[in-house]
């Protein structure tokens, strides 16, 4: 069987550095373009492409944005179920790609950092049909290390980091907590209002038990909230 090593780039620093460290053996770099990403994400992807010296393939989901995916699914985010946009915008795209490459023996390169060894092990245990590599763990690199390496490589990191967000997820990520959403309210008020209307339309909320139009300004602390990078967690949502 033919072998193929793949790195899914999420427009975050961790996944890129993981791919960069494995660039000599990675055959395909893939990025899923979602309309809700900050426009600067494509600039970052193109800059990464130049440094890698290899093309980054861009895939487009059938439902291109969060609102559409949630409307199709009929809900936004549910405990133990997750976000419906995850299914349509990330996981389904990966599954379709795997189906089209079923004649390959696939190795995946993931951007889990050295603090995420348990999650990496769960991936290995849950998907034994694939081989998995975790370069950041292998080199004992943290997320801060990845930011420093991106800078050393001469790449300007995505603007969402400069705005104070821990990850370069979709703007208005439905997995965010109260602190995150209050920051979105300030930085991207139109997104906040759009998500608030979507919640009422579908009768469910992003924050469990609290609608955005009920969220008091000042509530929550984003630095205390668990807010994973969308790339890895969304591609592999059924393992978490």
mmCIF file of C-alpha atoms in Angstrom:
data_model
loop_
_atom_site.group_PDB
_atom_site.id
_atom_site.type_symbol
_atom_site.label_atom_id
_atom_site.label_comp_id
_atom_site.label_asym_id
_atom_site.label_seq_id
_atom_site.Cartn_x
_atom_site.Cartn_y
_atom_site.Cartn_z
ATOM 1 C CA UNK A 1 0.000 0.000 0.000
ATOM 2 C CA UNK A 2 1.226 3.518 -0.831
ATOM 3 C CA UNK A 3 2.194 5.744 2.085
ATOM 4 C CA UNK A 4 1.148 9.357 2.601
ATOM 5 C CA UNK A 5 2.081 11.741 5.395
ATOM 6 C CA UNK A 6 -0.310 14.643 5.927
ATOM 7 C CA UNK A 7 -0.396 17.739 8.118
ATOM 8 C CA UNK A 8 -3.660 19.611 8.607
ATOM 9 C CA UNK A 9 -2.797 23.305 9.001
ATOM 10 C CA UNK A 10 -5.370 25.240 11.043
ATOM 11 C CA UNK A 11 -3.996 28.777 10.590
ATOM 12 C CA UNK A 12 -2.686 28.505 14.143
ATOM 13 C CA UNK A 13 0.955 28.608 15.154
ATOM 14 C CA UNK A 14 1.054 25.128 16.704
ATOM 15 C CA UNK A 15 -0.131 23.180 13.674
ATOM 16 C CA UNK A 16 2.189 25.133 11.388
ATOM 17 C CA UNK A 17 5.280 24.538 13.532
ATOM 18 C CA UNK A 18 4.405 20.839 13.771
ATOM 19 C CA UNK A 19 4.259 20.743 9.987
ATOM 20 C CA UNK A 20 7.425 22.790 9.626
ATOM 21 C CA UNK A 21 9.393 20.397 11.821
ATOM 22 C CA UNK A 22 8.209 17.494 9.637
ATOM 23 C CA UNK A 23 8.305 19.338 6.310
ATOM 24 C CA UNK A 24 10.895 17.070 4.704
ATOM 25 C CA UNK A 25 8.643 14.018 4.994
ATOM 26 C CA UNK A 26 5.160 15.569 4.772
ATOM 27 C CA UNK A 27 3.621 15.005 1.335
ATOM 28 C CA UNK A 28 0.502 17.159 1.777
ATOM 29 C CA UNK A 29 -0.320 20.218 3.840
ATOM 30 C CA UNK A 30 -4.056 20.911 3.983
ATOM 31 C CA UNK A 31 -6.045 23.902 5.221
ATOM 32 C CA UNK A 32 -9.846 24.093 5.442
ATOM 33 C CA UNK A 33 -11.050 27.592 4.586
ATOM 34 C CA UNK A 34 -14.072 28.756 6.580
ATOM 35 C CA UNK A 35 -15.701 32.114 5.965
ATOM 36 C CA UNK A 36 -15.739 32.903 9.696
ATOM 37 C CA UNK A 37 -11.942 32.898 9.953
ATOM 38 C CA UNK A 38 -10.320 36.314 10.188
ATOM 39 C CA UNK A 39 -9.281 37.416 6.656
ATOM 40 C CA UNK A 40 -5.694 37.605 7.889
ATOM 41 C CA UNK A 41 -5.681 33.802 8.156
ATOM 42 C CA UNK A 42 -5.210 33.402 4.405
ATOM 43 C CA UNK A 43 -2.245 35.794 4.530
ATOM 44 C CA UNK A 44 -0.732 33.621 7.258
ATOM 45 C CA UNK A 45 -1.328 30.449 5.221
ATOM 46 C CA UNK A 46 0.402 31.976 2.191
ATOM 47 C CA UNK A 47 3.350 33.091 4.330
ATOM 48 C CA UNK A 48 3.615 29.583 5.773
ATOM 49 C CA UNK A 49 3.520 28.146 2.274
ATOM 50 C CA UNK A 50 6.556 30.215 1.281
ATOM 51 C CA UNK A 51 8.561 29.109 4.307
ATOM 52 C CA UNK A 52 7.595 25.455 3.890
ATOM 53 C CA UNK A 53 8.558 25.531 0.227
ATOM 54 C CA UNK A 54 5.535 23.354 -0.467
ATOM 55 C CA UNK A 55 1.951 24.173 -1.430
ATOM 56 C CA UNK A 56 -0.813 24.143 1.162
ATOM 57 C CA UNK A 57 -3.943 22.661 -0.361
ATOM 58 C CA UNK A 58 -7.101 24.612 0.509
ATOM 59 C CA UNK A 59 -10.350 22.685 0.940
ATOM 60 C CA UNK A 60 -13.789 24.281 1.148
ATOM 61 C CA UNK A 61 -16.629 22.704 3.181
ATOM 62 C CA UNK A 62 -20.072 22.267 1.670
ATOM 63 C CA UNK A 63 -21.523 24.670 4.234
ATOM 64 C CA UNK A 64 -18.963 27.437 4.298
ATOM 65 C CA UNK A 65 -19.798 29.275 7.509
ATOM 66 C CA UNK A 66 -20.844 28.649 11.091
ATOM 67 C CA UNK A 67 -24.350 30.110 10.846
ATOM 68 C CA UNK A 68 -25.288 27.947 7.857
ATOM 69 C CA UNK A 69 -23.883 24.779 9.419
ATOM 70 C CA UNK A 70 -25.770 25.390 12.666
ATOM 71 C CA UNK A 71 -29.018 26.077 10.824
ATOM 72 C CA UNK A 72 -28.661 22.850 8.876
ATOM 73 C CA UNK A 73 -28.026 20.914 12.093
ATOM 74 C CA UNK A 74 -30.717 22.705 14.057
ATOM 75 C CA UNK A 75 -28.530 23.519 17.065
ATOM 76 C CA UNK A 76 -25.337 25.360 17.993
ATOM 77 C CA UNK A 77 -23.531 23.701 20.877
ATOM 78 C CA UNK A 78 -24.677 20.957 23.243
ATOM 79 C CA UNK A 79 -22.993 19.277 26.215
ATOM 80 C CA UNK A 80 -21.577 15.816 25.295
ATOM 81 C CA UNK A 81 -22.524 16.438 21.647
ATOM 82 C CA UNK A 82 -20.393 19.432 20.759
ATOM 83 C CA UNK A 83 -20.815 22.099 18.117
ATOM 84 C CA UNK A 84 -22.662 21.243 14.931
ATOM 85 C CA UNK A 85 -20.415 23.495 12.884
ATOM 86 C CA UNK A 86 -17.562 21.153 13.858
ATOM 87 C CA UNK A 87 -19.252 18.264 12.084
ATOM 88 C CA UNK A 88 -19.896 20.089 8.820
ATOM 89 C CA UNK A 89 -16.954 22.475 8.586
ATOM 90 C CA UNK A 90 -14.093 20.274 9.764
ATOM 91 C CA UNK A 91 -14.831 16.631 10.541
ATOM 92 C CA UNK A 92 -16.905 15.893 7.433
ATOM 93 C CA UNK A 93 -14.226 17.432 5.218
ATOM 94 C CA UNK A 94 -11.538 15.258 6.818
ATOM 95 C CA UNK A 95 -13.678 12.120 6.521
ATOM 96 C CA UNK A 96 -14.341 12.810 2.841
ATOM 97 C CA UNK A 97 -10.625 13.312 2.232
ATOM 98 C CA UNK A 98 -9.863 10.022 3.973
ATOM 99 C CA UNK A 99 -12.439 8.243 1.845
ATOM 100 C CA UNK A 100 -10.820 9.585 -1.305
ATOM 101 C CA UNK A 101 -7.428 8.362 -0.058
ATOM 102 C CA UNK A 102 -8.504 4.991 1.316
ATOM 103 C CA UNK A 103 -5.861 3.239 -0.774
ATOM 104 C CA UNK A 104 -3.071 4.976 1.189
ATOM 105 C CA UNK A 105 -1.403 4.131 4.468
ATOM 106 C CA UNK A 106 -1.776 7.514 6.151
ATOM 107 C CA UNK A 107 0.403 9.185 8.751
ATOM 108 C CA UNK A 108 -0.992 12.301 10.398
ATOM 109 C CA UNK A 109 1.133 15.086 11.878
ATOM 110 C CA UNK A 110 -0.639 16.911 14.724
ATOM 111 C CA UNK A 111 0.184 20.081 16.637
ATOM 112 C CA UNK A 112 -0.399 18.916 20.208
ATOM 113 C CA UNK A 113 2.177 20.581 22.461
ATOM 114 C CA UNK A 114 4.189 19.042 25.278
ATOM 115 C CA UNK A 115 1.389 19.652 27.787
ATOM 116 C CA UNK A 116 -1.070 17.595 25.747
ATOM 117 C CA UNK A 117 0.517 14.164 25.916
ATOM 118 C CA UNK A 118 -2.666 12.574 27.261
ATOM 119 C CA UNK A 119 -4.735 13.908 24.383
ATOM 120 C CA UNK A 120 -2.140 12.740 21.906
ATOM 121 C CA UNK A 121 -2.293 9.253 23.401
ATOM 122 C CA UNK A 122 -6.065 9.248 23.091
ATOM 123 C CA UNK A 123 -5.766 10.080 19.415
ATOM 124 C CA UNK A 124 -3.359 7.200 18.916
ATOM 125 C CA UNK A 125 -5.652 4.819 20.793
ATOM 126 C CA UNK A 126 -8.842 5.976 19.073
ATOM 127 C CA UNK A 127 -7.492 5.964 15.511
ATOM 128 C CA UNK A 128 -5.190 2.923 15.334
ATOM 129 C CA UNK A 129 -5.826 2.639 11.576
ATOM 130 C CA UNK A 130 -3.544 5.668 11.098
ATOM 131 C CA UNK A 131 -0.015 6.424 12.218
ATOM 132 C CA UNK A 132 0.294 9.613 14.264
ATOM 133 C CA UNK A 133 3.232 11.911 14.840
ATOM 134 C CA UNK A 134 3.448 14.706 17.413
ATOM 135 C CA UNK A 135 6.558 16.785 16.689
ATOM 136 C CA UNK A 136 5.891 19.387 19.370
ATOM 137 C CA UNK A 137 5.763 16.686 22.033
ATOM 138 C CA UNK A 138 8.841 15.014 20.577
ATOM 139 C CA UNK A 139 10.796 18.280 20.870
ATOM 140 C CA UNK A 140 9.141 19.304 24.190
ATOM 141 C CA UNK A 141 7.761 22.507 22.659
ATOM 142 C CA UNK A 142 5.073 24.687 24.230
ATOM 143 C CA UNK A 143 2.658 26.979 22.452
ATOM 144 C CA UNK A 144 4.824 29.928 23.453
ATOM 145 C CA UNK A 145 7.782 28.190 21.852
ATOM 146 C CA UNK A 146 5.752 27.922 18.642
ATOM 147 C CA UNK A 147 5.036 31.654 18.673
ATOM 148 C CA UNK A 148 8.744 32.347 19.093
ATOM 149 C CA UNK A 149 9.671 29.977 16.255
ATOM 150 C CA UNK A 150 7.137 31.594 13.917
ATOM 151 C CA UNK A 151 8.758 34.953 14.657
ATOM 152 C CA UNK A 152 12.245 33.527 14.089
ATOM 153 C CA UNK A 153 11.106 32.240 10.696
ATOM 154 C CA UNK A 154 10.076 35.772 9.727
ATOM 155 C CA UNK A 155 6.344 35.074 9.641
ATOM 156 C CA UNK A 156 3.898 37.534 11.136
ATOM 157 C CA UNK A 157 1.520 35.573 13.310
ATOM 158 C CA UNK A 158 -2.257 35.786 12.689
ATOM 159 C CA UNK A 159 -3.787 39.038 13.871
ATOM 160 C CA UNK A 160 -6.227 37.292 16.241
ATOM 161 C CA UNK A 161 -3.299 36.525 18.537
ATOM 162 C CA UNK A 162 -2.300 40.196 18.517
ATOM 163 C CA UNK A 163 -5.867 41.087 19.528
ATOM 164 C CA UNK A 164 -5.441 38.938 22.634
ATOM 165 C CA UNK A 165 -7.133 35.689 21.624
ATOM 166 C CA UNK A 166 -5.357 32.443 22.614
ATOM 167 C CA UNK A 167 -6.144 30.762 19.296
ATOM 168 C CA UNK A 168 -6.832 31.753 15.713
ATOM 169 C CA UNK A 169 -10.262 30.123 15.653
ATOM 170 C CA UNK A 170 -13.322 31.313 13.759
ATOM 171 C CA UNK A 171 -14.397 34.770 14.866
ATOM 172 C CA UNK A 172 -17.271 34.069 17.220
ATOM 173 C CA UNK A 173 -16.312 30.452 18.001
ATOM 174 C CA UNK A 174 -19.366 28.779 19.528
ATOM 175 C CA UNK A 175 -17.108 26.935 22.004
ATOM 176 C CA UNK A 176 -16.000 30.130 23.724
ATOM 177 C CA UNK A 177 -16.930 31.033 27.303
ATOM 178 C CA UNK A 178 -18.274 34.211 28.871
ATOM 179 C CA UNK A 179 -14.959 36.064 28.877
ATOM 180 C CA UNK A 180 -14.362 35.182 25.246
ATOM 181 C CA UNK A 181 -17.806 36.348 24.158
ATOM 182 C CA UNK A 182 -17.521 39.623 26.035
ATOM 183 C CA UNK A 183 -14.280 40.278 24.173
ATOM 184 C CA UNK A 184 -15.973 39.421 20.871
ATOM 185 C CA UNK A 185 -18.737 41.865 21.839
ATOM 186 C CA UNK A 186 -16.097 44.624 21.951
ATOM 187 C CA UNK A 187 -13.841 43.606 19.048
ATOM 188 C CA UNK A 188 -16.441 42.231 16.621
ATOM 189 C CA UNK A 189 -19.863 43.555 17.702
ATOM 190 C CA UNK A 190 -21.518 42.559 14.431
ATOM 191 C CA UNK A 191 -20.488 38.932 14.969
ATOM 192 C CA UNK A 192 -21.750 39.032 18.555
ATOM 193 C CA UNK A 193 -25.133 40.335 17.418
ATOM 194 C CA UNK A 194 -25.376 37.793 14.614
ATOM 195 C CA UNK A 195 -24.637 34.861 16.925
ATOM 196 C CA UNK A 196 -27.090 36.211 19.522
ATOM 197 C CA UNK A 197 -29.847 36.277 16.886
ATOM 198 C CA UNK A 198 -28.905 32.778 15.723
ATOM 199 C CA UNK A 199 -29.231 31.486 19.288
ATOM 200 C CA UNK A 200 -32.787 32.801 19.580
ATOM 201 C CA UNK A 201 -33.652 31.525 16.112
ATOM 202 C CA UNK A 202 -32.532 27.977 16.970
ATOM 203 C CA UNK A 203 -33.533 28.041 20.632
ATOM 204 C CA UNK A 204 -30.109 27.053 21.953
ATOM 205 C CA UNK A 205 -27.035 28.868 23.163
ATOM 206 C CA UNK A 206 -23.275 28.885 22.696
ATOM 207 C CA UNK A 207 -22.698 29.130 26.449
ATOM 208 C CA UNK A 208 -24.552 26.341 28.209
ATOM 209 C CA UNK A 209 -27.666 27.764 29.861
ATOM 210 C CA UNK A 210 -27.003 31.408 28.969
ATOM 211 C CA UNK A 211 -27.987 33.292 25.827
ATOM 212 C CA UNK A 212 -25.600 35.924 24.530
ATOM 213 C CA UNK A 213 -28.231 38.668 24.736
ATOM 214 C CA UNK A 214 -28.441 37.863 28.475
ATOM 215 C CA UNK A 215 -24.678 37.948 29.047
ATOM 216 C CA UNK A 216 -23.672 40.868 31.239
ATOM 217 C CA UNK A 217 -20.636 42.851 30.026
ATOM 218 C CA UNK A 218 -17.626 42.185 32.205
ATOM 219 C CA UNK A 219 -18.549 38.618 33.113
ATOM 220 C CA UNK A 220 -16.001 35.863 32.622
ATOM 221 C CA UNK A 221 -12.218 35.788 32.296
ATOM 222 C CA UNK A 222 -10.922 34.532 29.000
ATOM 223 C CA UNK A 223 -7.533 33.679 30.521
ATOM 224 C CA UNK A 224 -9.279 31.247 32.891
ATOM 225 C CA UNK A 225 -11.412 29.563 30.245
ATOM 226 C CA UNK A 226 -10.551 26.290 28.518
ATOM 227 C CA UNK A 227 -10.508 27.241 24.872
ATOM 228 C CA UNK A 228 -8.791 24.720 22.575
ATOM 229 C CA UNK A 229 -7.364 25.511 19.181
ATOM 230 C CA UNK A 230 -10.093 24.736 16.689
ATOM 231 C CA UNK A 231 -7.934 22.877 14.215
ATOM 232 C CA UNK A 232 -7.037 19.721 16.108
ATOM 233 C CA UNK A 233 -10.124 19.616 18.297
ATOM 234 C CA UNK A 234 -12.512 20.111 15.402
ATOM 235 C CA UNK A 235 -10.876 17.620 13.045
ATOM 236 C CA UNK A 236 -11.030 15.002 15.793
ATOM 237 C CA UNK A 237 -14.069 16.101 17.783
ATOM 238 C CA UNK A 238 -15.410 12.593 18.359
ATOM 239 C CA UNK A 239 -12.340 11.689 20.414
ATOM 240 C CA UNK A 240 -12.671 14.438 23.016
#
